[in-house]
Every structure is written in C-alpha cells, then in structure tokens.
Amino acid sequence: MKLENFIHNKPFVIAGPCSAESENQVLKTAENIQQNIDVFRAGVWKPRTKPNSFEGVGEKALIWLQKVKEETGLKVITEVATAKHVEHCLEAGIDMLWIGARTTVNPFYVQEIAEALRGTDTPVFVKNPIHPELSLWAGALERLNQKGITNLSAIHRGFFTYESSAFRNEPKWEVPIELKRNFPDLPIICDPSHIAGDRSLIPELSQIAMDLDMRGLMIETHHNPTEAWSDANQQLSPKELYSLLKGLVLRKRDFENDELSIQLNKMRNLIDKLDKKTVDLLSSRTDLVKEIAEFKLKNNLTIFQLKRWFQILEMRKDQAVNLGLDQKMISDIFELIHKYSIITQTKIMKK
Ligand code: PEP
Ligand code: MN
C-alpha cells in the first residue's frame, strides 16, 4: 500500500495521542476522530530526553491498537526504535511504523530496524533527525531502501535550535524542500505538533505545509489533551482537529486554465530578468572586490577591517528598513556576500 494511493487531492492524515496511556484513552480518542483521519497513531515506547519521564507503557499498548483496528477499521501506526520493537509490532499486526527523530540520527539503529523489516512491505515513515543534517535523513531512507523496504515516506517534525524561537523545533522548511529535490517521488508529510510545541501554532503550520505541497499531516490528538502524560501542550482535542482539517485551504498544484498560466509565466519572466541583473551586479561587485584586494596588497593593509564591515551591515539594514524589507533577510544576504568577498581577497593576497 503506497501512501500515494491513499491520496485523492486531500491531505493524508495521521492523528492520535503522543503516547498510548490506557485502553480507555486510546479507544476514546480513536472513536472521536475516526471519521476525519486515515491512520491512528499512538506512541508505545517513548524516547524521552530525560530519565524518569513517562517512557510509554510498552508492548501491552499494542493490544489496544489492535482493538482500535477492530472497532474503527482504521490503520494504526507506532514508533519503533529497535529490532525488538519491530518484531513485537509485526506480530501484533501494526500496519505502519515510524522512526523517531532520535533514532534517525543513529545509523546502527536504522540498520537494525531495516534488517528486522526485511521481506515485509510495511510502510515506514522516517522522521527528520533532531538537527538539520539532510544527509542523515536521506541516509536513513536509503539504508531502509537498500534492504528492500520501499514503501517509504518522510515526516518533517522540525529541528532543534539554540536560537530563541517561537517553536519547540524550528521548521527550516528549506530542508524538507531539499529532500524533495533529491527524492521527487518520496511523499513527505508534516508533523506540526512537534514543530510547534504549542497547540495554538498547529493550524498555521499545517496550512504552510499544505501550501508547500506536503502530502499530509501527523497531528497529536488526545480526547483530553491537558491531562496527557506526554507532550500535553501540543496535542489537540478531537474537536480542534476537526476544525483544523475543515479550515485547511487546499490549493491546486497547476493551472488548468491557459490564460492564468500565461499571466504567471509573464511574472516569472520578470523575476528571471531581475535575477539576471542581480547576478550581473554581483559580478561587477566581485570585480571591484578584486581591485580593492590588489590595492590593499600593494599598500600592505589587512583584508578585514571590522569598522568597515559594521558600516556596510548598518547601511544595508537601514536601506532595508526604508524599503520595507526584512532586515534579517538583507543582513543574511550581506553576511554571505561578505564571506565570499573575504575568500576572493584572500586568494589575491596569497599570490
Ligand atoms: C512522537 O511522534 O511522539 C515523537 C517522539 O516524535 P519525534 O521523534 O519527532 O520527537
Ligand atoms: Mn510527542
């Protein structure tokens, strides 16, 4: 069963609690959301950052997931981190598995899981690793693929950051976009719960995921979220899940209308022209940088002058403010331009 086959122009929705806590909690949540979702999730073994936190009830929750299947007809999914977990899930008839962020980072565990799954066609969803290292995410997918596990999807759940952020995990949307560029046929779904860490941010993140053409959502949902034993702040109630899904705006991927395509292409041509001018300007700027480097060399001056660099940044940021542009965008761009200016000058000074 390929995820692609499930989707008919609507997001593929996986929802359910962060952790399976009791038979009653699992069944009650599943009954309340069954009409609106494709697959029911619940963590059985929970990889918690700190010891002494609730680490999941373990194997006995697999029986509760079997009951969800029987009573609702939903497919069920849970997280596996070891070969033993995989064996228990296969025995219990769990339909799909996900590999968590803390496991994707560890090639030994991914290898062990791949070997335990060999010869099955269980769909496997691979979450991004905790830090934004694309090759580790791609490597885990490749490792599974090499063992013949081809029913693969990715889950984008955001990345740990030391910088202050409104989110528990920074979305860094560019990372899943790059994964998609490398594997165009790989379905990617978004887990806005683990990105947000706060239920109020989940709807807007879900909409961004849809606007970026992600194929689905994994949303933590609990029949009584504030009482949840793990991730209580980021779980939705069944009602909140329903209104989120109802409120999503699903846009089309392409125009069927030729007139609209022509208009869009005209605007894209203008962008192409502006980008060409930008590259031409960067080329002229690099010529000037080289001239300055020759001048510094001849007159025995250091490449880097802190005062001048601060002045450039301040002037460009002021200009950004005057033009109503994002200051951070402009300072990021000039940091990069400056980095390459230093590289160009260093090469000349070494001559
Ligand atoms: C989870 O989905 O409950 C979970 C532990 O996720 P992650 O691996 O993204 O932290
Ligand atoms: Mn969770």
CSV table of C-alpha atoms and ligand atoms in Angstrom, one decimal:
chain,number,residue,atom,x,y,z
A,1,MET,CA,0.0,0.0,0.0
A,2,LYS,CA,1.6,3.2,-1.2
A,3,LEU,CA,0.8,6.5,0.5
A,4,GLU,CA,0.3,7.9,-2.9
A,5,ASN,CA,-2.7,5.6,-3.5
A,6,PHE,CA,-4.4,6.9,-0.4
A,7,ILE,CA,-4.4,10.5,-1.5
A,8,HIS,CA,-7.1,12.0,-3.7
A,9,ASN,CA,-6.3,15.6,-3.5
A,10,LYS,CA,-6.7,15.7,0.2
A,11,PRO,CA,-4.1,15.5,2.9
A,12,PHE,CA,-3.2,12.1,4.3
A,13,VAL,CA,-3.9,12.5,8.0
A,14,ILE,CA,-2.3,10.5,10.8
A,15,ALA,CA,-3.6,11.5,14.3
A,16,GLY,CA,-3.8,10.2,17.8
A,17,PRO,CA,-2.1,10.7,21.1
A,18,CYS,CA,1.6,11.3,21.7
A,19,SER,CA,1.5,8.2,24.0
A,20,ALA,CA,-0.9,5.3,24.5
A,21,GLU,CA,-1.8,5.7,28.2
A,22,SER,CA,-4.7,3.4,28.8
A,23,GLU,CA,-7.1,1.3,26.8
A,24,ASN,CA,-9.8,3.8,27.5
A,25,GLN,CA,-7.8,6.8,26.4
A,26,VAL,CA,-6.7,5.1,23.2
A,27,LEU,CA,-10.2,3.9,22.2
A,28,LYS,CA,-12.0,7.0,23.2
A,29,THR,CA,-9.6,9.2,21.2
A,30,ALA,CA,-9.8,6.9,18.2
A,31,GLU,CA,-13.6,6.8,18.2
A,32,ASN,CA,-13.8,10.6,18.4
A,33,ILE,CA,-11.5,11.2,15.4
A,34,GLN,CA,-12.1,8.1,13.2
A,35,GLN,CA,-14.3,10.0,10.7
A,36,ASN,CA,-11.6,12.5,9.9
A,37,ILE,CA,-8.3,10.6,9.6
A,38,ASP,CA,-6.6,7.9,7.6
A,39,VAL,CA,-4.3,6.4,10.2
A,40,PHE,CA,-4.4,6.3,14.0
A,41,ARG,CA,-1.1,7.0,15.9
A,42,ALA,CA,0.0,6.3,19.4
A,43,GLY,CA,3.5,6.0,20.9
A,44,VAL,CA,4.0,2.7,22.7
A,45,TRP,CA,7.7,3.1,23.5
A,46,LYS,CA,8.5,6.8,24.1
A,47,PRO,CA,12.1,8.1,23.6
A,48,ARG,CA,12.2,10.8,26.3
A,49,THR,CA,15.1,13.3,26.6
A,50,LYS,CA,15.3,12.9,30.4
A,51,PRO,CA,15.1,9.8,32.5
A,52,ASN,CA,12.2,9.4,34.9
A,53,SER,CA,9.8,10.9,32.5
A,54,PHE,CA,6.9,8.7,31.3
A,55,GLU,CA,8.5,6.3,28.8
A,56,GLY,CA,5.4,4.6,27.4
A,57,VAL,CA,3.5,1.6,28.6
A,58,GLY,CA,5.3,-0.7,26.2
A,59,GLU,CA,4.0,-3.9,24.5
A,60,LYS,CA,0.7,-4.1,26.2
A,61,ALA,CA,-0.5,-1.0,24.3
A,62,LEU,CA,-0.2,-3.0,21.1
A,63,ILE,CA,-3.3,-4.9,22.1
A,64,TRP,CA,-5.1,-1.5,22.5
A,65,LEU,CA,-4.1,-0.6,19.0
A,66,GLN,CA,-5.4,-4.0,17.7
A,67,LYS,CA,-8.7,-3.0,19.3
A,68,VAL,CA,-8.7,0.3,17.5
A,69,LYS,CA,-8.3,-1.6,14.3
A,70,GLU,CA,-11.2,-3.9,15.1
A,71,GLU,CA,-13.5,-1.2,16.4
A,72,THR,CA,-12.9,1.6,13.9
A,73,GLY,CA,-11.4,-0.2,10.9
A,74,LEU,CA,-8.6,2.4,10.9
A,75,LYS,CA,-5.0,1.5,10.1
A,76,VAL,CA,-2.6,2.0,13.1
A,77,ILE,CA,1.0,3.3,13.3
A,78,THR,CA,3.5,3.4,16.2
A,79,GLU,CA,7.2,4.3,16.7
A,80,VAL,CA,9.9,1.7,16.6
A,81,ALA,CA,13.5,2.3,17.7
A,82,THR,CA,14.9,-1.2,17.9
A,83,ALA,CA,14.6,-4.6,16.1
A,84,LYS,CA,12.7,-5.9,19.2
A,85,HIS,CA,10.1,-3.2,18.8
A,86,VAL,CA,9.7,-4.1,15.1
A,87,GLU,CA,9.2,-7.8,15.9
A,88,HIS,CA,6.5,-7.0,18.5
A,89,CYS,CA,4.7,-4.7,16.0
A,90,LEU,CA,4.9,-7.3,13.2
A,91,GLU,CA,3.5,-9.9,15.5
A,92,ALA,CA,0.7,-7.6,16.6
A,93,GLY,CA,-0.3,-6.7,13.1
A,94,ILE,CA,0.6,-3.0,13.4
A,95,ASP,CA,0.0,-1.6,9.9
A,96,MET,CA,2.7,1.1,9.6
A,97,LEU,CA,5.7,2.2,11.6
A,98,TRP,CA,7.6,5.4,12.1
A,99,ILE,CA,11.2,6.0,13.1
A,100,GLY,CA,11.6,8.9,15.5
A,101,ALA,CA,13.9,11.9,15.3
A,102,ARG,CA,16.2,10.4,18.0
A,103,THR,CA,16.6,7.2,16.1
A,104,THR,CA,17.1,8.6,12.6
A,105,VAL,CA,20.3,10.1,13.8
A,106,ASN,CA,21.7,6.6,14.6
A,107,PRO,CA,22.7,4.5,11.6
A,108,PHE,CA,23.2,1.4,13.8
A,109,TYR,CA,19.6,1.5,15.0
A,110,VAL,CA,18.3,2.3,11.5
A,111,GLN,CA,20.3,-0.7,10.1
A,112,GLU,CA,18.9,-3.0,12.9
A,113,ILE,CA,15.3,-1.8,12.1
A,114,ALA,CA,15.9,-2.3,8.3
A,115,GLU,CA,17.1,-5.9,8.9
A,116,ALA,CA,14.1,-6.7,11.2
A,117,LEU,CA,11.8,-5.4,8.5
A,118,ARG,CA,13.4,-7.2,5.6
A,119,GLY,CA,10.9,-9.2,3.4
A,120,THR,CA,7.9,-7.2,4.6
A,121,ASP,CA,6.1,-4.5,2.8
A,122,THR,CA,5.3,-2.5,5.9
A,123,PRO,CA,5.0,1.3,5.2
A,124,VAL,CA,7.7,3.1,7.1
A,125,PHE,CA,7.7,6.8,7.9
A,126,VAL,CA,11.1,8.3,8.7
A,127,LYS,CA,11.2,11.5,10.8
A,128,ASN,CA,13.9,14.0,10.2
A,129,PRO,CA,16.9,13.8,12.6
A,130,ILE,CA,16.9,16.2,15.5
A,131,HIS,CA,19.5,18.6,13.9
A,132,PRO,CA,19.2,19.8,10.3
A,133,GLU,CA,21.5,17.4,8.6
A,134,LEU,CA,19.9,16.4,5.3
A,135,SER,CA,22.3,13.6,4.6
A,136,LEU,CA,21.4,11.8,7.8
A,137,TRP,CA,17.7,11.9,6.9
A,138,ALA,CA,18.4,10.8,3.4
A,139,GLY,CA,20.9,8.2,4.6
A,140,ALA,CA,18.2,6.6,6.9
A,141,LEU,CA,15.8,6.4,4.0
A,142,GLU,CA,18.5,4.9,1.7
A,143,ARG,CA,19.5,2.3,4.4
A,144,LEU,CA,15.9,1.1,4.6
A,145,ASN,CA,15.5,1.1,0.8
A,146,GLN,CA,18.7,-1.0,0.3
A,147,LYS,CA,17.1,-3.7,2.5
A,148,GLY,CA,14.1,-3.8,0.1
A,149,ILE,CA,11.8,-1.6,2.3
A,150,THR,CA,10.4,0.5,-0.5
A,151,ASN,CA,7.1,1.7,1.0
A,152,LEU,CA,8.8,4.8,2.4
A,153,SER,CA,7.7,8.3,3.4
A,154,ALA,CA,9.3,11.1,5.3
A,155,ILE,CA,8.0,13.1,8.3
A,156,HIS,CA,9.1,16.7,8.8
A,157,ARG,CA,9.0,17.5,12.5
A,158,GLY,CA,11.3,20.5,12.7
A,159,PHE,CA,14.9,20.8,14.1
A,160,PHE,CA,16.4,21.6,17.5
A,161,THR,CA,18.0,25.1,17.7
A,162,TYR,CA,19.9,27.0,20.3
A,163,GLU,CA,18.5,30.3,18.9
A,164,SER,CA,15.4,31.7,20.6
A,165,SER,CA,12.3,30.6,18.6
A,166,ALA,CA,8.5,30.7,18.8
A,167,PHE,CA,8.7,27.0,18.0
A,168,ARG,CA,9.8,23.9,20.0
A,169,ASN,CA,11.6,22.8,16.9
A,170,GLU,CA,12.5,25.3,14.1
A,171,PRO,CA,10.6,24.3,10.9
A,172,LYS,CA,13.5,25.1,8.5
A,173,TRP,CA,11.2,24.4,5.6
A,174,GLU,CA,14.1,24.5,3.2
A,175,VAL,CA,15.4,21.2,4.5
A,176,PRO,CA,12.3,19.1,3.5
A,177,ILE,CA,12.2,21.0,0.2
A,178,GLU,CA,15.8,20.0,-0.5
A,179,LEU,CA,14.9,16.3,0.5
A,180,LYS,CA,12.1,16.5,-2.1
A,181,ARG,CA,14.5,17.9,-4.7
A,182,ASN,CA,16.7,14.8,-4.1
A,183,PHE,CA,13.8,12.3,-4.0
A,184,PRO,CA,11.0,13.8,-6.1
A,185,ASP,CA,8.8,10.7,-5.6
A,186,LEU,CA,9.1,10.5,-1.9
A,187,PRO,CA,5.9,11.5,0.0
A,188,ILE,CA,6.7,14.0,2.8
A,189,ILE,CA,4.2,14.7,5.5
A,190,CYS,CA,4.4,17.4,8.2
A,191,ASP,CA,4.2,16.9,12.0
A,192,PRO,CA,3.2,20.4,13.1
A,193,SER,CA,2.7,19.2,16.7
A,194,HIS,CA,6.4,18.6,17.3
A,195,ILE,CA,7.4,21.7,15.4
A,196,ALA,CA,5.0,23.9,17.4
A,197,GLY,CA,5.3,22.5,20.9
A,198,ASP,CA,2.1,24.6,21.5
A,199,ARG,CA,-1.3,23.8,20.2
A,200,SER,CA,-2.2,27.3,19.2
A,201,LEU,CA,0.5,27.3,16.4
A,202,ILE,CA,-0.6,24.0,14.9
A,203,PRO,CA,-3.2,25.3,12.4
A,204,GLU,CA,-1.0,27.9,10.8
A,205,LEU,CA,1.9,25.4,10.5
A,206,SER,CA,-0.5,22.9,8.9
A,207,GLN,CA,-1.6,25.5,6.4
A,208,ILE,CA,2.0,26.3,5.4
A,209,ALA,CA,2.7,22.5,5.0
A,210,MET,CA,-0.3,22.3,2.6
A,211,ASP,CA,0.9,25.5,0.7
A,212,LEU,CA,4.3,23.8,0.3
A,213,ASP,CA,2.5,20.8,-1.2
A,214,MET,CA,3.3,18.4,1.5
A,215,ARG,CA,1.2,15.2,1.2
A,216,GLY,CA,-0.2,15.0,4.7
A,217,LEU,CA,-0.1,15.8,8.4
A,218,MET,CA,0.7,13.9,11.6
A,219,ILE,CA,-1.1,15.7,14.4
A,220,GLU,CA,-1.1,14.7,18.1
A,221,THR,CA,-4.6,14.4,19.3
A,222,HIS,CA,-5.9,13.3,22.7
A,223,HIS,CA,-9.5,13.1,24.0
A,224,ASN,CA,-8.4,15.2,26.9
A,225,PRO,CA,-5.1,17.0,25.9
A,226,THR,CA,-4.4,18.9,29.0
A,227,GLU,CA,-4.3,15.7,31.0
A,228,ALA,CA,-1.9,13.9,28.6
A,229,TRP,CA,1.1,12.1,30.1
A,230,SER,CA,3.5,13.4,27.5
A,231,ASP,CA,3.5,16.5,25.2
A,232,ALA,CA,0.3,17.9,26.8
A,233,ASN,CA,0.9,21.4,25.3
A,234,GLN,CA,1.0,20.3,21.7
A,235,GLN,CA,-2.0,17.9,21.5
A,236,LEU,CA,-5.3,18.9,20.0
A,237,SER,CA,-8.7,17.8,21.2
A,238,PRO,CA,-10.8,15.8,18.6
A,239,LYS,CA,-12.9,18.9,18.1
A,240,GLU,CA,-9.9,21.1,17.5
A,241,LEU,CA,-8.5,18.5,15.0
A,242,TYR,CA,-11.8,18.6,13.1
A,243,SER,CA,-11.9,22.4,12.8
A,244,LEU,CA,-8.2,22.5,11.8
A,245,LEU,CA,-8.8,20.0,9.0
A,246,LYS,CA,-12.0,21.7,7.9
A,247,GLY,CA,-10.3,25.1,7.8
A,248,LEU,CA,-7.4,24.0,5.6
A,249,VAL,CA,-7.2,25.7,2.3
A,250,LEU,CA,-6.1,23.2,-0.3
A,251,ARG,CA,-4.7,24.8,-3.4
A,252,LYS,CA,-4.1,23.3,-6.8
A,253,ARG,CA,-0.6,22.4,-8.0
A,254,ASP,CA,-1.0,23.7,-11.5
A,255,PHE,CA,-3.4,25.8,-13.5
A,256,GLU,CA,-5.8,24.1,-15.8
A,257,ASN,CA,-6.6,27.5,-17.3
A,258,ASP,CA,-4.1,28.6,-20.1
A,259,GLU,CA,-4.8,32.3,-19.6
A,260,LEU,CA,-3.7,32.1,-15.9
A,261,SER,CA,-0.6,30.1,-16.9
A,262,ILE,CA,0.4,32.8,-19.4
A,263,GLN,CA,-0.1,35.5,-16.7
A,264,LEU,CA,2.0,33.6,-14.2
A,265,ASN,CA,4.7,32.9,-16.8
A,266,LYS,CA,4.9,36.7,-17.6
A,267,MET,CA,5.6,37.4,-14.0
A,268,ARG,CA,8.1,34.6,-13.8
A,269,ASN,CA,9.9,36.1,-16.8
A,270,LEU,CA,10.2,39.4,-15.0
A,271,ILE,CA,11.7,37.6,-12.0
A,272,ASP,CA,14.2,35.8,-14.3
A,273,LYS,CA,15.2,39.2,-15.7
A,274,LEU,CA,15.7,40.7,-12.2
A,275,ASP,CA,17.7,37.6,-11.1
A,276,LYS,CA,19.9,38.0,-14.1
A,277,LYS,CA,20.5,41.7,-13.2
A,278,THR,CA,21.3,40.6,-9.6
A,279,VAL,CA,23.9,38.1,-10.8
A,280,ASP,CA,25.4,40.7,-13.2
A,281,LEU,CA,25.6,43.2,-10.2
A,282,LEU,CA,27.3,40.5,-8.1
A,283,SER,CA,29.8,40.0,-10.9
A,284,SER,CA,30.6,43.8,-11.0
A,285,ARG,CA,30.9,43.8,-7.3
A,286,THR,CA,33.4,40.9,-7.4
A,287,ASP,CA,35.5,42.8,-9.9
A,288,LEU,CA,35.6,45.8,-7.5
A,289,VAL,CA,36.5,43.5,-4.6
A,290,LYS,CA,39.4,42.2,-6.6
A,291,GLU,CA,40.6,45.7,-7.4
A,292,ILE,CA,40.4,46.6,-3.7
A,293,ALA,CA,42.3,43.5,-2.8
A,294,GLU,CA,45.1,44.4,-5.2
A,295,PHE,CA,45.2,47.9,-3.7
A,296,LYS,CA,45.4,46.5,-0.1
A,297,LEU,CA,48.2,44.2,-1.1
A,298,LYS,CA,50.2,46.9,-2.7
A,299,ASN,CA,49.7,49.2,0.3
A,300,ASN,CA,50.2,46.5,2.9
A,301,LEU,CA,46.8,46.6,4.5
A,302,THR,CA,44.8,43.8,6.2
A,303,ILE,CA,41.9,42.3,4.2
A,304,PHE,CA,39.4,42.6,7.0
A,305,GLN,CA,38.5,45.9,8.7
A,306,LEU,CA,35.9,45.5,11.4
A,307,LYS,CA,34.7,49.1,11.2
A,308,ARG,CA,34.1,49.0,7.5
A,309,TRP,CA,32.2,45.7,7.8
A,310,PHE,CA,29.9,47.1,10.6
A,311,GLN,CA,29.3,50.1,8.4
A,312,ILE,CA,28.3,48.0,5.4
A,313,LEU,CA,25.9,46.0,7.5
A,314,GLU,CA,24.3,49.1,9.1
A,315,MET,CA,23.9,50.9,5.8
A,316,ARG,CA,22.3,47.9,4.1
A,317,LYS,CA,20.0,47.3,7.0
A,318,ASP,CA,18.9,51.0,7.1
A,319,GLN,CA,18.2,50.7,3.4
A,320,ALA,CA,16.1,47.5,4.0
A,321,VAL,CA,14.0,49.4,6.7
A,322,ASN,CA,13.4,52.3,4.3
A,323,LEU,CA,12.2,49.9,1.6
A,324,GLY,CA,10.1,47.8,4.0
A,325,LEU,CA,12.3,44.8,3.5
A,326,ASP,CA,13.0,42.1,6.2
A,327,GLN,CA,16.3,43.4,7.9
A,328,LYS,CA,17.3,39.8,8.7
A,329,MET,CA,17.0,38.8,5.1
A,330,ILE,CA,19.3,41.6,4.0
A,331,SER,CA,21.8,41.0,6.7
A,332,ASP,CA,21.9,37.3,5.9
A,333,ILE,CA,22.5,38.0,2.2
A,334,PHE,CA,25.2,40.5,3.0
A,335,GLU,CA,26.9,38.1,5.5
A,336,LEU,CA,27.2,35.7,2.6
A,337,ILE,CA,28.4,38.3,0.1
A,338,HIS,CA,31.0,39.4,2.7
A,339,LYS,CA,32.1,35.8,3.3
A,340,TYR,CA,32.8,35.4,-0.4
A,341,SER,CA,34.4,38.8,-0.6
A,342,ILE,CA,36.9,37.7,2.1
A,343,ILE,CA,37.5,34.5,0.2
A,344,THR,CA,38.2,36.4,-3.1
A,345,GLN,CA,40.5,38.8,-1.4
A,346,THR,CA,42.4,36.0,0.5
A,347,LYS,CA,43.2,34.3,-2.8
A,348,ILE,CA,44.6,37.5,-4.2
A,349,MET,CA,46.7,38.2,-1.1
A,350,LYS,CA,48.2,34.7,-1.3
A,351,LYS,CA,49.5,35.4,-4.8
B,1,PEP,C1,6.4,11.4,18.6
B,1,PEP,O1,5.9,11.5,17.5
B,1,PEP,O2,5.7,11.3,19.6
B,1,PEP,C2,7.9,11.6,18.8
B,1,PEP,C3,8.5,11.2,19.9
B,1,PEP,O3,8.4,12.3,17.8
B,1,PEP,P1,9.9,12.9,17.5
B,1,PEP,O4,10.7,11.7,17.2
B,1,PEP,O5,9.5,13.7,16.3
B,1,PEP,O6,10.3,13.7,18.7
B,2,MN,MN,5.0,13.5,21.2
